[in-house]
Amino acid sequence: MAGINSLRSIAMFVTALLLSLAFALVPAKAAPNHMRASLLAEGPVLPGQTVTLALLMQPEKGWHGYWSNPGDAGYGLTLDWTLPPGASTGAMQFPVPQTLLIQGLMNHVYEHEYAVLVPFTVPATATPGTLLPVNVRAQWLVCTETICVPERADLEGAITIGTGAKDTRFEPWRAALPAPLDRAGAFAIGPKSVRVALPFPASAQLEAPHLFLSTERLADYAAPQRFFRDGDTLVIEVPLGKASAAPAKVEGVLAMGKDAGGIAFTTAPGPVPTGGDEVGGAAFSASVLGLALLGAFLGGLVLNVMPCVFPILSLKALALARGNSHDAKADGLAYTGGVVLACLALGGVMLGLRAGGEQVGWAFQLQEPGVIAVLLLLAAAITANFAGLYELPGLSIERGAGRTGAFGTGLLAAFVATPCTGPFMAAAMGAALVLPWWAALGVFAALGLGLALPFLALGFVPPLRRLLPKPGAWMDRFRRIMAVPMGLTALALGWLAWRVGGATFTSVLVAIAVMLIAALAAVGVTQRKGQSTRQLMAICALIAIGGVIGLPPASADKTVESGGLLAARPFSEAALAEARRANKPVFAYFTADWCLSCKVNESTSIERETTRAAFEKAGVVVLVGDWTRRDPAITKFLTAQGVAGVPLYLWYPAGGGNPRQLPQVLTPDLLAGLPAQ
């Protein structure tokens, strides 16, 4: 949220028009502000009874005020009353708020005129026919999407003691309040989330729900909320926030979406049902699912030519060379099955982790040092195989490998090829995060199908296979040549292990890889003698598995590199807000060391002299978000932008305009031309 700009000086003035019994209280209005405040009463009141007062808040167009719990930023309305002896006021009653997500921060706001109601009890000793003076100092924060201003107003008026007509405006204001739930609910706090169970009829409609918690800091306000129906009980699951201790009760408002109003509830610790049917809410529709499936399929297809696929092109090339086999259809189906299964597994694990409260996104596996270690040892073993040190029939590029080898190649291809997002894919992966689980898995399956389509087509379309060279002795030479890119892949994984795990972690891992290659070379010698290699293969497996388990802990230090040709600063939402407050243009890009398309964009389009000159001339602030390691803050921001991975490029124009999401494949002159637009 944009920070506070300045505190306006508010001129105090007093208006006391005590002329008519028809007016319960004469409004006194604040000096000109971005939010106009008025104090009103519903009508005259008898001694000792209660009348409803209203703080009518009228923001200017483009400005908004805040609910009692403002969310991730801002603060709500505060009232300091000056009352006659014997008079008292009750708690403020707010209408159902709205959500407003700005730069990854969730705000609970009102972007329109709204009234905060306050019960007011007059003294029993009040004299009928008189006017009871009431004074209140109101303070609030009013914001746009780029700037916030604290404001205040001193309101003074008088309430008529007696009888008379009531102000009809109070009826719609009262209707805008959340209806109190007639029964208490229950809540339970787990390791990663708080779960709330509310009585809610199974027949009641629930189109686009959102849970607003009055209990501050208990929940992660910007995180996705999940809703489940269990008969006449509604269960809401929200990731935990930063509350230090479990509260004695949890209160809030369940907004039911659109113009359906809301329910005010109070819950106590108690059992919360598990399971139930998940409510898709507004995020799911047939059209959204259709577009997500199409985007994932096209994204997977394009992924075949994206830089993040280059490390496994050797596997694909050799698999294509075997496409002339009589069992090409079976191989194509097996390869496709491996690719789709890998995408489903990765997607399912990601959804499960997010459901448990973890902030992870697409390609999360390459943020884990242990996974990188497994990939490096696998790349080293494949390099040794390509170089002819030993033979492994289980790989599909080997003669006689068959469907098992094709399936394994598909698994490996998808596992290594999917870290980066390409065209069409970003929106699809972002949609998968908010779709129901079964629909999200369909999106991941479509991604795998697109990635595997060239091989599937090769198996089922004979003319395509006839375009390939005939098998022969050249395949063995080609395989040995392909050991070079696979070796480079292993070196790149070693560099990534150093970036993610640190020097000690990488040194031990490299030593394990050398031991594994030596053992595999011994396997090859034994194979060429025609002897059994079962014991040696067991030793190789022991070296790999034991080595990964025995690796030292990864370094906890995270060094975020900045600078470069553009003098980029590490990304944070505070840094972004600071630059926006200064009305400077901002270029924010999100990258990772394991994302090859990110690195290609950086070398061809970002770290260029033309880009530096254009940005320097326009005073552009450059922020870089490094997602090489798991970073919950960056993951949260990516999710708020509707994407599930990197790269992501955002352009914020000067003067507070709306951000623009740039293509994931940058052209050399695209960035240099942004300041002039």
XYZ file of C-alpha atoms in Angstrom:
677
model
C 0.000 0.000 0.000
C 1.257 3.464 -0.769
C 2.455 5.150 2.397
C 1.127 8.246 4.091
C 1.912 11.389 2.088
C 1.164 14.248 4.448
C -1.086 15.232 7.358
C -3.512 17.901 6.284
C -4.246 20.798 8.640
C -7.927 20.675 9.505
C -9.639 23.940 10.394
C -12.048 23.394 13.269
C -15.379 25.077 13.108
C -18.564 24.857 15.102
C -22.098 24.987 13.793
C -25.010 24.909 16.191
C -28.351 25.298 14.439
C -30.902 24.454 17.066
C -34.029 25.412 15.199
C -36.392 22.490 14.632
C -37.689 19.496 16.533
C -37.685 17.587 13.243
C -33.906 17.536 13.240
C -32.485 15.127 15.785
C -28.957 16.394 15.304
C -27.619 19.127 13.101
C -24.635 17.869 11.061
C -21.324 19.605 11.401
C -19.066 18.884 8.437
C -15.336 18.564 8.171
C -13.201 21.022 6.324
C -12.557 20.114 2.676
C -10.903 16.712 2.617
C -10.690 13.807 0.225
C -13.247 12.164 2.528
C -16.200 14.281 3.636
C -17.482 13.315 7.109
C -20.904 14.182 8.556
C -22.448 13.382 11.940
C -26.167 12.550 11.856
C -28.806 11.114 14.180
C -31.748 8.920 13.260
C -34.271 11.036 15.168
C -35.286 12.588 18.488
C -35.025 10.366 21.552
C -36.654 10.218 24.970
C -34.599 10.497 28.200
C -32.707 7.310 29.071
C -33.259 5.719 25.659
C -30.890 4.969 22.771
C -30.711 6.575 19.357
C -28.489 5.611 16.442
C -25.874 8.081 15.254
C -24.203 7.844 11.855
C -20.781 8.919 10.671
C -21.519 9.431 6.987
C -18.255 9.050 5.043
C -18.212 10.317 1.455
C -14.881 9.732 -0.357
C -13.999 11.571 -3.507
C -13.940 9.554 -6.715
C -10.907 7.290 -6.795
C -10.402 7.428 -3.011
C -11.361 4.852 -0.391
C -11.728 4.498 3.371
C -11.101 1.504 5.618
C -12.996 -1.113 7.614
C -12.333 -1.583 11.341
C -9.545 -4.052 10.454
C -7.919 -2.372 7.453
C -6.014 -5.453 6.293
C -2.338 -5.438 5.330
C -2.039 -1.637 5.377
C -3.845 1.511 6.465
C -5.930 2.153 9.557
C -9.609 2.487 10.268
C -11.849 5.172 11.680
C -11.255 6.307 15.277
C -13.672 8.431 17.326
C -12.952 10.530 20.416
C -16.278 11.581 21.967
C -17.000 14.508 24.229
C -20.350 13.676 25.871
C -22.618 15.228 28.509
C -22.612 13.578 31.956
C -24.640 10.349 31.914
C -24.462 9.857 28.124
C -22.636 6.925 26.511
C -21.859 5.434 23.119
C -21.587 1.837 21.936
C -19.243 0.130 19.498
C -19.002 1.308 15.910
C -20.973 -0.797 13.410
C -19.397 -0.990 9.945
C -21.083 -2.068 6.705
C -19.782 -5.127 4.828
C -16.410 -4.083 3.355
C -14.824 -4.767 -0.019
C -11.460 -6.283 -0.896
C -8.855 -4.216 -2.716
C -5.566 -5.887 -3.667
C -2.775 -3.381 -4.367
C 0.818 -4.464 -5.027
C 0.232 -7.763 -3.272
C -1.339 -6.198 -0.152
C -4.941 -6.975 0.731
C -6.973 -4.000 1.927
C -10.456 -4.023 3.481
C -12.032 -0.869 2.134
C -15.017 1.162 1.001
C -14.743 2.756 -2.426
C -18.137 4.440 -2.163
C -20.217 6.415 0.306
C -20.789 4.487 3.533
C -22.170 5.076 7.016
C -20.684 3.865 10.298
C -23.451 3.543 12.895
C -22.967 4.163 16.619
C -25.582 3.545 19.370
C -25.959 6.606 21.627
C -27.709 6.468 25.007
C -28.908 9.802 26.415
C -28.900 10.512 30.162
C -32.053 9.541 32.048
C -31.983 13.048 33.526
C -32.235 14.773 30.139
C -35.057 17.312 29.931
C -37.639 16.813 27.154
C -37.730 19.661 24.672
C -34.042 20.479 25.084
C -31.034 19.923 22.830
C -28.234 17.680 24.043
C -24.784 18.721 22.698
C -22.552 16.024 21.178
C -18.939 16.455 20.069
C -16.620 13.958 18.401
C -13.152 14.143 16.899
C -12.997 11.695 13.985
C -9.730 10.549 12.422
C -9.288 8.266 9.418
C -7.018 7.350 6.540
C -8.150 7.952 2.978
C -6.223 6.540 0.028
C -6.042 6.054 -3.688
C -4.061 3.187 -5.205
C -0.930 5.318 -5.068
C -1.185 7.735 -2.126
C -2.656 7.876 1.394
C -3.579 10.916 3.473
C -4.535 10.919 7.178
C -7.479 13.232 7.804
C -9.599 14.361 10.727
C -12.674 16.395 11.474
C -14.182 17.877 14.642
C -17.926 17.361 14.473
C -20.357 19.088 16.812
C -24.113 18.951 17.027
C -27.092 18.492 19.289
C -29.713 15.766 19.780
C -33.320 16.681 20.371
C -34.815 15.177 23.528
C -38.404 14.257 22.772
C -40.341 12.707 19.888
C -40.479 13.387 16.175
C -39.846 12.051 12.670
C -36.920 9.753 11.917
C -34.362 10.124 9.162
C -35.294 7.612 6.436
C -31.689 7.321 5.239
C -30.889 5.147 8.242
C -32.872 2.192 6.888
C -30.568 1.465 3.910
C -27.543 2.232 6.065
C -28.700 -0.321 8.610
C -29.420 -2.837 5.839
C -25.808 -2.530 4.677
C -24.563 -3.879 8.020
C -23.738 -7.594 8.204
C -26.559 -9.622 9.737
C -25.575 -11.088 13.119
C -25.283 -14.886 13.123
C -27.812 -16.313 15.552
C -25.515 -19.151 16.640
C -21.876 -19.232 17.584
C -19.359 -20.947 15.347
C -16.070 -22.677 16.085
C -12.492 -22.189 15.061
C -9.335 -24.290 15.151
C -5.766 -23.155 14.540
C -3.414 -25.560 12.807
C 0.285 -25.307 11.965
C -0.332 -23.330 8.784
C -3.956 -22.153 8.762
C -6.957 -21.144 10.807
C -10.191 -22.994 10.049
C -13.561 -21.474 10.907
C -16.864 -23.378 10.982
C -20.083 -21.354 10.705
C -23.716 -22.479 10.706
C -24.841 -21.885 7.119
C -27.860 -23.503 5.418
C -26.940 -25.926 2.653
C -29.620 -24.357 0.465
C -28.221 -20.817 0.776
C -26.415 -19.386 -2.237
C -22.746 -18.499 -1.940
C -21.363 -17.025 -5.155
C -18.177 -15.123 -4.341
C -17.472 -15.383 -0.596
C -14.702 -13.705 1.350
C -13.897 -13.884 5.041
C -13.024 -10.597 6.783
C -11.531 -11.206 10.223
C -11.848 -8.560 12.915
C -9.154 -10.379 14.874
C -6.045 -8.649 13.606
C -2.844 -10.362 12.417
C -4.416 -13.810 12.741
C -4.681 -14.481 9.002
C -2.656 -13.850 5.859
C -5.125 -11.445 4.308
C -3.862 -11.687 0.722
C -3.601 -15.488 0.667
C -6.269 -17.516 -1.166
C -9.179 -18.575 1.025
C -10.872 -21.953 0.692
C -14.542 -22.638 1.426
C -16.119 -26.058 2.055
C -19.767 -27.038 2.544
C -20.468 -29.827 5.022
C -24.246 -30.045 5.225
C -25.500 -26.960 7.052
C -21.969 -25.957 8.037
C -19.632 -23.731 6.076
C -15.923 -24.273 6.744
C -13.444 -21.538 5.786
C -9.706 -22.172 5.686
C -7.338 -19.208 5.705
C -3.497 -19.320 5.935
C -2.153 -17.981 9.208
C -0.700 -14.513 9.585
C 1.760 -13.228 12.190
C -0.309 -13.409 15.374
C 1.925 -14.408 18.266
C -0.708 -16.233 20.334
C -3.996 -18.017 19.729
C -6.955 -15.717 20.494
C -9.755 -16.603 22.893
C -12.298 -15.932 20.143
C -12.330 -15.143 16.446
C -14.758 -12.566 15.081
C -15.400 -11.163 11.671
C -17.716 -10.866 8.698
C -18.504 -13.398 5.999
C -19.181 -11.452 2.808
C -21.334 -13.516 0.452
C -20.387 -11.696 -2.733
C -21.794 -9.050 -5.043
C -24.943 -7.558 -3.460
C -25.687 -10.535 -1.195
C -24.545 -8.769 1.978
C -22.735 -10.475 4.813
C -22.933 -12.211 8.171
C -21.253 -11.034 11.379
C -20.021 -13.956 13.458
C -18.252 -14.839 16.678
C -16.500 -18.169 17.136
C -14.905 -19.965 20.065
C -12.279 -22.725 20.042
C -13.894 -26.010 19.117
C -14.028 -28.891 16.630
C -14.128 -27.932 12.955
C -15.290 -30.524 10.396
C -12.825 -31.802 7.816
C -13.624 -32.613 4.217
C -16.792 -31.387 2.570
C -17.413 -30.078 -0.928
C -15.179 -27.180 -1.878
C -16.910 -24.028 -3.039
C -15.402 -22.802 -6.292
C -16.529 -19.245 -5.727
C -16.166 -16.650 -8.417
C -12.839 -18.012 -9.586
C -14.352 -20.964 -11.445
C -16.426 -20.995 -14.585
C -16.477 -23.092 -17.733
C -14.953 -20.249 -19.742
C -12.139 -19.697 -17.216
C -11.366 -23.417 -17.205
C -11.476 -23.589 -21.009
C -9.073 -20.686 -21.410
C -6.753 -22.110 -18.757
C -6.690 -25.512 -20.488
C -6.005 -23.924 -23.870
C -3.300 -21.652 -22.449
C -1.584 -24.559 -20.674
C -1.677 -26.712 -23.810
C -0.243 -23.958 -26.014
C 2.286 -23.073 -23.309
C 3.475 -26.672 -23.147
C 3.760 -26.781 -26.925
C 5.785 -23.552 -27.032
C 7.921 -24.874 -24.178
C 9.515 -27.267 -26.671
C 11.398 -24.318 -28.201
C 11.929 -22.248 -25.043
C 15.450 -21.872 -23.581
C 14.488 -23.795 -20.448
C 14.137 -26.914 -22.620
C 17.624 -26.646 -24.142
C 19.335 -28.760 -21.422
C 17.242 -31.803 -22.381
C 17.284 -31.399 -26.156
C 19.836 -34.204 -26.296
C 17.330 -36.620 -24.766
C 14.642 -35.476 -27.177
C 16.897 -35.661 -30.215
C 17.887 -39.248 -29.513
C 14.288 -40.207 -28.746
C 13.214 -38.712 -32.091
C 15.909 -40.671 -33.873
C 14.297 -43.898 -32.707
C 10.958 -42.837 -34.141
C 11.327 -45.234 -37.064
C 10.832 -48.256 -34.827
C 7.862 -50.525 -35.484
C 6.503 -49.740 -32.027
C 6.591 -45.950 -32.433
C 2.975 -45.538 -31.312
C 3.592 -47.354 -28.046
C 6.764 -45.335 -27.459
C 4.908 -42.091 -28.176
C 2.124 -42.980 -25.737
C 4.624 -44.067 -23.082
C 6.614 -40.846 -23.461
C 3.393 -38.803 -23.263
C 2.323 -40.729 -20.164
C 5.617 -39.907 -18.469
C 5.386 -36.208 -19.327
C 1.749 -35.872 -18.224
C 2.344 -37.834 -15.030
C 5.314 -35.626 -14.117
C 3.286 -32.452 -14.703
C 0.388 -33.840 -12.645
C 2.754 -34.820 -9.841
C 4.478 -31.436 -9.752
C 1.163 -29.589 -9.927
C -0.425 -31.796 -7.272
C 2.470 -31.322 -4.864
C 2.367 -27.557 -5.423
C -1.389 -27.421 -4.754
C -0.960 -29.566 -1.646
C 1.790 -27.338 -0.269
C -0.256 -24.215 -0.926
C -3.284 -25.786 0.746
C -1.067 -26.365 3.786
C -0.181 -22.666 3.908
C 3.176 -22.778 2.109
C 3.991 -19.911 -0.252
C 5.206 -21.841 -3.298
C 4.736 -21.418 -7.021
C 5.464 -23.171 -10.282
C 9.014 -24.592 -10.481
C 9.175 -24.711 -6.690
C 11.198 -27.932 -6.971
C 14.256 -26.052 -8.223
C 14.196 -23.868 -5.118
C 15.068 -26.931 -3.011
C 18.780 -27.843 -2.712
C 17.963 -31.543 -2.365
C 16.094 -31.607 -5.674
C 18.972 -29.825 -7.402
C 21.328 -32.442 -5.968
C 19.231 -35.270 -7.417
C 19.104 -33.556 -10.815
C 22.879 -32.976 -10.831
C 23.636 -36.636 -10.073
C 21.115 -37.687 -12.707
C 22.669 -35.328 -15.280
C 26.123 -36.680 -14.412
C 24.910 -40.270 -14.860
C 23.303 -39.467 -18.217
C 26.441 -37.649 -19.359
C 28.520 -40.712 -18.506
C 26.051 -42.879 -20.430
C 26.131 -40.620 -23.487
C 29.935 -40.618 -23.373
C 29.943 -44.422 -23.546
C 31.336 -45.082 -20.062
C 28.515 -47.563 -19.416
C 25.249 -48.775 -20.936
C 21.828 -48.292 -19.371
C 19.018 -50.005 -21.344
C 16.385 -48.240 -19.280
C 16.873 -44.994 -21.227
C 14.710 -44.702 -24.337
C 17.649 -43.558 -26.457
C 19.177 -47.016 -26.082
C 18.449 -49.872 -28.431
C 15.768 -52.114 -26.984
C 14.781 -49.691 -24.233
C 11.115 -49.853 -25.239
C 8.174 -48.309 -23.518
C 9.735 -48.268 -20.057
C 12.615 -46.163 -21.318
C 10.262 -43.837 -23.227
C 8.163 -43.382 -20.104
C 11.253 -42.569 -18.021
C 12.478 -40.094 -20.611
C 9.082 -38.368 -20.495
C 9.259 -38.093 -16.712
C 12.718 -36.583 -16.831
C 11.913 -34.268 -19.734
C 8.924 -32.735 -17.953
C 10.705 -32.490 -14.615
C 13.589 -30.499 -16.078
C 11.673 -28.627 -18.796
C 8.864 -27.055 -16.755
C 10.631 -24.624 -14.384
C 10.217 -21.610 -16.646
C 6.949 -20.201 -17.908
C 6.581 -19.163 -21.507
C 3.924 -17.471 -23.625
C 0.323 -18.548 -22.844
C 1.551 -20.389 -19.767
C 1.703 -17.641 -17.142
C -2.032 -16.898 -17.094
C -2.865 -20.603 -17.185
C -0.648 -21.399 -14.190
C -2.033 -18.389 -12.340
C -5.602 -19.574 -13.010
C -4.704 -23.041 -11.716
C -3.986 -21.521 -8.290
C -7.585 -20.352 -7.868
C -9.458 -23.115 -9.703
C -10.889 -26.139 -7.849
C -8.276 -28.854 -7.388
C -9.712 -31.166 -10.032
C -9.787 -28.347 -12.599
C -6.256 -27.273 -11.658
C -4.981 -30.814 -12.239
C -6.636 -30.706 -15.652
C -4.607 -27.576 -16.425
C -1.375 -29.334 -15.447
C -2.313 -32.352 -17.578
C -2.945 -30.040 -20.549
C 0.502 -28.549 -20.039
C 2.049 -32.004 -20.194
C 0.055 -32.941 -23.279
C 1.285 -29.829 -25.080
C 4.884 -30.577 -24.109
C 4.610 -34.173 -25.345
C 2.635 -33.450 -28.528
C 5.603 -33.473 -30.983
C 6.580 -36.977 -29.883
C 3.025 -38.181 -29.791
C 2.513 -36.909 -33.333
C 5.749 -38.575 -34.406
C 4.482 -41.926 -33.160
C 1.093 -41.703 -34.871
C 1.965 -39.895 -38.134
C 4.256 -42.089 -40.289
C 5.145 -39.284 -42.771
C 6.737 -37.369 -39.880
C 8.872 -40.364 -38.973
C 9.996 -40.705 -42.578
C 11.477 -37.219 -42.370
C 13.947 -38.433 -39.736
C 17.322 -39.978 -40.616
C 17.381 -43.743 -40.722
C 18.899 -45.470 -37.693
C 22.504 -46.504 -38.088
C 26.021 -46.205 -36.754
C 25.657 -42.419 -36.753
C 23.383 -42.690 -33.692
C 26.254 -43.850 -31.497
C 28.419 -40.942 -32.629
C 25.492 -38.545 -32.137
C 24.962 -39.881 -28.641
C 28.593 -39.182 -27.737
C 28.315 -35.656 -29.137
C 25.232 -35.117 -26.990
C 27.360 -35.828 -23.929
C 28.670 -32.266 -24.295
C 25.350 -30.429 -23.708
C 24.438 -32.902 -20.975
C 27.786 -32.251 -19.319
C 27.159 -28.524 -19.564
C 23.775 -29.151 -17.949
C 25.505 -30.887 -15.051
C 27.906 -27.944 -14.694
C 24.986 -25.512 -14.729
C 23.286 -27.533 -11.993
C 26.509 -27.388 -10.001
C 26.511 -23.597 -10.285
C 22.848 -23.541 -9.260
C 23.621 -25.765 -6.276
C 26.256 -23.249 -5.201
C 23.774 -20.387 -5.572
C 21.057 -22.156 -3.617
C 22.986 -24.346 -1.187
C 26.283 -22.580 -0.641
C 29.929 -23.538 -1.122
C 30.115 -26.406 1.401
C 26.946 -28.020 0.103
C 28.202 -27.809 -3.484
C 31.685 -29.119 -2.706
C 30.287 -32.245 -1.074
C 27.787 -32.703 -3.909
C 30.506 -32.468 -6.576
C 32.575 -35.046 -4.686
C 29.586 -37.404 -4.650
C 29.085 -36.860 -8.390
C 32.736 -37.720 -9.092
C 32.413 -40.892 -7.020
C 29.248 -41.814 -8.890
C 30.881 -41.325 -12.308
C 33.860 -43.452 -11.225
C 31.538 -46.219 -10.074
C 29.585 -46.046 -13.332
C 32.833 -46.276 -15.285
C 33.604 -49.473 -13.354
C 30.159 -50.726 -14.353
C 31.036 -50.089 -18.003
C 34.290 -52.031 -17.761
C 32.423 -54.969 -16.244
C 29.713 -54.759 -18.936
C 32.306 -54.926 -21.709
C 33.739 -58.095 -20.118
C 30.283 -59.663 -20.264
C 30.076 -60.043 -16.481
C 27.198 -59.281 -14.129
C 26.982 -55.682 -12.919
C 24.265 -56.152 -10.309
C 26.540 -55.536 -7.328
C 28.255 -52.546 -8.918
C 24.891 -50.982 -9.846
C 23.799 -51.434 -6.231
C 26.950 -49.596 -5.140
C 26.137 -46.757 -7.570
C 22.613 -46.506 -6.168
C 24.021 -46.491 -2.637
C 26.451 -43.692 -3.515
C 23.657 -41.578 -5.042
C 20.984 -42.177 -2.392
C 23.335 -42.088 0.588
C 25.101 -39.068 -0.785
C 21.910 -37.041 -1.163
C 20.706 -38.037 2.312
C 24.090 -37.204 3.842
C 24.538 -33.805 2.221
C 25.309 -30.983 4.667
C 22.568 -28.410 5.275
C 22.277 -25.691 2.675
C 23.568 -22.286 3.667
C 20.849 -20.187 5.270
C 22.336 -16.970 3.925
C 20.556 -15.514 0.944
C 22.581 -12.998 -0.981
C 20.418 -10.974 -3.291
C 22.498 -9.577 -6.073
C 21.610 -6.178 -7.369
C 23.357 -3.544 -9.376
C 24.351 -4.637 -12.845
C 24.218 -2.324 -15.786
C 20.848 -0.896 -14.669
C 21.886 -0.414 -11.002
C 18.918 -2.531 -9.946
C 17.854 -2.635 -6.296
C 16.459 -5.737 -4.559
C 12.683 -5.852 -4.857
C 10.455 -5.286 -1.860
C 6.976 -3.905 -1.686
C 8.298 -1.107 0.524
C 10.858 -0.154 -2.141
C 8.161 -0.244 -4.804
C 5.844 1.921 -2.699
C 8.655 4.400 -2.019
C 9.409 4.795 -5.731
C 5.720 5.153 -6.533
C 5.303 7.841 -3.879
C 8.131 9.738 -5.536
C 6.171 9.587 -8.832
C 9.059 7.827 -10.565
C 8.646 5.213 -13.296
C 9.499 1.721 -12.079
C 10.625 -1.391 -13.916
C 10.303 -4.491 -11.704
C 11.428 -7.853 -12.958
C 11.365 -11.243 -11.275
C 13.930 -13.870 -12.151
C 15.695 -16.993 -10.898
C 19.076 -18.519 -11.590
C 17.433 -21.777 -12.727
C 15.164 -19.976 -15.228
C 16.998 -20.002 -18.543
C 14.405 -17.878 -20.341
C 14.903 -15.282 -17.591
C 18.635 -15.263 -18.207
C 18.182 -15.021 -21.973
C 15.887 -12.008 -21.554
C 18.378 -10.388 -19.202
C 21.275 -10.771 -21.615
C 19.371 -9.787 -24.776
C 16.983 -7.091 -23.526
C 17.571 -5.943 -19.932
C 21.325 -5.657 -19.396
C 21.827 -3.552 -22.533
C 23.396 -0.145 -23.001
C 20.346 1.177 -24.894
C 18.086 0.134 -22.020
C 20.405 1.712 -19.452
C 20.565 5.014 -21.344
C 16.781 5.229 -21.794
C 16.099 4.352 -18.145
C 18.758 6.747 -16.844
C 17.343 9.611 -18.901
C 13.806 8.998 -17.596
C 14.874 8.371 -13.986
C 13.511 4.832 -13.966
C 13.848 2.901 -10.711
C 14.774 -0.723 -11.447
C 13.842 -3.415 -8.919
C 14.786 -7.085 -9.251
C 13.067 -9.917 -7.369
C 15.316 -12.975 -7.023
C 13.189 -16.130 -6.738
C 16.106 -18.581 -6.965
C 15.397 -19.654 -3.412
C 11.952 -19.933 -1.947
C 10.814 -16.461 -0.923
C 7.276 -16.253 0.537
C 7.085 -12.481 0.001
C 7.919 -12.763 -3.704
C 5.624 -15.783 -4.109
C 2.814 -13.804 -2.538
C 3.452 -10.886 -4.873
C 3.556 -13.162 -7.941
C 0.256 -14.728 -6.908
C -1.285 -11.279 -6.508
C -0.269 -10.521 -10.100
C -2.089 -13.644 -11.301
C 1.017 -15.654 -12.206
C 2.578 -18.751 -10.671
C 6.218 -18.427 -11.695
C 8.967 -16.448 -13.366
C 9.786 -14.557 -15.467
C 7.510 -11.628 -14.675
C 8.112 -8.090 -15.955
C 6.121 -5.103 -14.700
C 6.256 -1.484 -15.845
C 4.882 1.226 -13.546
C 4.575 4.575 -15.364
C 5.453 7.829 -13.649
C 2.676 9.714 -11.904
C 0.913 6.710 -10.392
C -0.634 5.078 -13.445
C -1.724 1.438 -13.516
C 1.086 -1.119 -13.916
C 1.561 -2.897 -17.211
C 2.558 -6.547 -17.411
C 5.101 -7.016 -20.189
C 5.498 -10.108 -22.393
C 7.547 -12.994 -21.043
C 9.683 -13.000 -24.164
C 11.299 -9.570 -24.393
C 12.631 -7.981 -27.554
C 15.871 -5.968 -27.496
C 14.227 -2.559 -28.002
C 11.046 -3.096 -25.969
C 12.374 -1.783 -22.662
C 14.234 1.135 -24.184
C 10.978 2.413 -25.662
C 8.915 2.204 -22.458
C 9.838 5.614 -20.939
C 8.698 7.390 -24.111
C 5.233 5.803 -24.060
